[in-house]
Amino acid sequence: MTILLVKSGGPGAIEEWRAAFATVRPDLDVRWWDDPSVDPLAVRYALVWAPEPGRLKTYPNLRLVISSGAGVDHLAGDTMLPDVPIVRLGAPEAVWRMREYVALSVLHLHRLWHRFAANQRARVWDELPNPEAPERRVGVMGLGQLGAAALDALRPFGFPLSGWSRSPKALPGVRCFADMRGLKPFLAQCDILVCLLPATPETNGILNAETFAALPRGASVVNAARGSLLVEADLLAALDSGHLEAAVLDVFETEPLPPDSPLWLHPCITITPHVASFPGRPARARFAAEVITAFEAGRALPNLFDPKRGY
Ligand code: NAP
Ligand code: GLV
């Protein structure tokens, strides 16, 4: 039988992975990453999250790697990756989850929910006037599968929408900006900035003091990408100076966020524990099975990781 090696969710998750694959690709022999009975020569496919660097290279007959998440920064640092296609997670459920998360976060910031929450705790009745959607410009950094879907989810609310990516894009109803030349003009017109960029050397620390200074006064920020993109001290300084209004953060430089982090109790920060878009194992198994079937049929694969771009 063809072995699919799984490293995602810990050894305790393997029974759930097996059950999930049994319904979509019962022919696959689904094994845990550290199963000592696995013959390395029989491993054809791997579904992984943060494998030890160099380990994938030890399977001479490995044909295809699927990342258990949409981000591939957990693989990109491996300097000994095998020369096989690496597919980023692209399950529809992952996209739906991010759409929900971005819509919820943007509405939260737009309607000043963080202030109402603080006022509730203080028993303060204050209507807090705030602009209507056409006066609240929302910009998304990263126009890939998640950024484009997030903009779709925001469209019905009537916010003026914009987006920023590496290469030029055309999205209906979205003012598109590209590359470093487009960054400052993009930022200058974002009242709510949503970050959905991949973690690469170019994006490392991109949410920094200079970026925040380029946003209009009173802007807010959502980071649902990776913690390495945000300079946490710069965010705190921009919030404390009053230049920024609020932030919603799902991802952090150190996860879990340490108990002594000043982010936890900041009144203008809403924290979620890296849950913006992580679909269940059955959804990920369905996506992986479809990718394996496409690969076996010689069809084009979706969401290919490009080591040169780093995402
Ligand atoms: P994707 O399809 O690869 O899209 C990435 C987008 O970012 C593309 O539009 C790309 O531009 C743009 N980009 C990359 N580098 C850039 C740069 N240096 N300057 C400007 N734009 C740049 O990725 P995705 O599937 O949408 O996922 C995005 C990220 O979300 C993932 O990498 C991951 O870190 C994060 N994520 C977080 C969660 C969570 O639960 N919090 C869940 C899933 C994913 P081009 O279009 O020109 O290539
Ligand atoms: C989660 O963070 C992912 O990359 O899918």
PDB file of C-alpha atoms and ligand atoms in Angstrom, residues 49 68-73 89 225-226 251 274 277-278, ligand 2:
ATOM      1  CA  TRP A  49       3.062  20.900   9.881  1.00  0.00           C
ATOM      2  CA  SER A  68      -1.348  21.096   6.769  1.00  0.00           C
ATOM      3  CA  GLY A  69      -1.752  24.895   6.848  1.00  0.00           C
ATOM      4  CA  ALA A  70      -2.012  27.637   4.215  1.00  0.00           C
ATOM      5  CA  GLY A  71       1.208  29.211   5.473  1.00  0.00           C
ATOM      6  CA  VAL A  72       4.396  27.412   4.499  1.00  0.00           C
ATOM      7  CA  ASP A  73       6.847  29.358   6.652  1.00  0.00           C
ATOM      8  CA  LEU A  89      -3.526  24.016   2.214  1.00  0.00           C
ATOM      9  CA  ALA A 225      -1.111  36.443   8.993  1.00  0.00           C
ATOM     10  CA  ARG A 226       1.901  35.571  11.146  1.00  0.00           C
ATOM     11  CA  VAL A 251      -0.915  35.538  15.595  1.00  0.00           C
ATOM     12  CA  HIS A 274      -4.228  31.610  16.229  1.00  0.00           C
ATOM     13  CA  SER A 277      -8.630  29.883   9.858  1.00  0.00           C
ATOM     14  CA  PHE A 278      -7.801  26.371  10.820  1.00  0.00           C
TER      15      PHE A 278
HETATM   16  C1  GLV B   2      -2.521  28.589   9.796  1.00  0.00           C
HETATM   17  O1  GLV B   2      -1.951  29.439  10.398  1.00  0.00           O
HETATM   18  C2  GLV B   2      -2.244  28.264   8.447  1.00  0.00           C
HETATM   19  O2  GLV B   2      -1.183  28.644   7.924  1.00  0.00           O
HETATM   20  O3  GLV B   2      -3.109  27.599   7.817  1.00  0.00           O
END
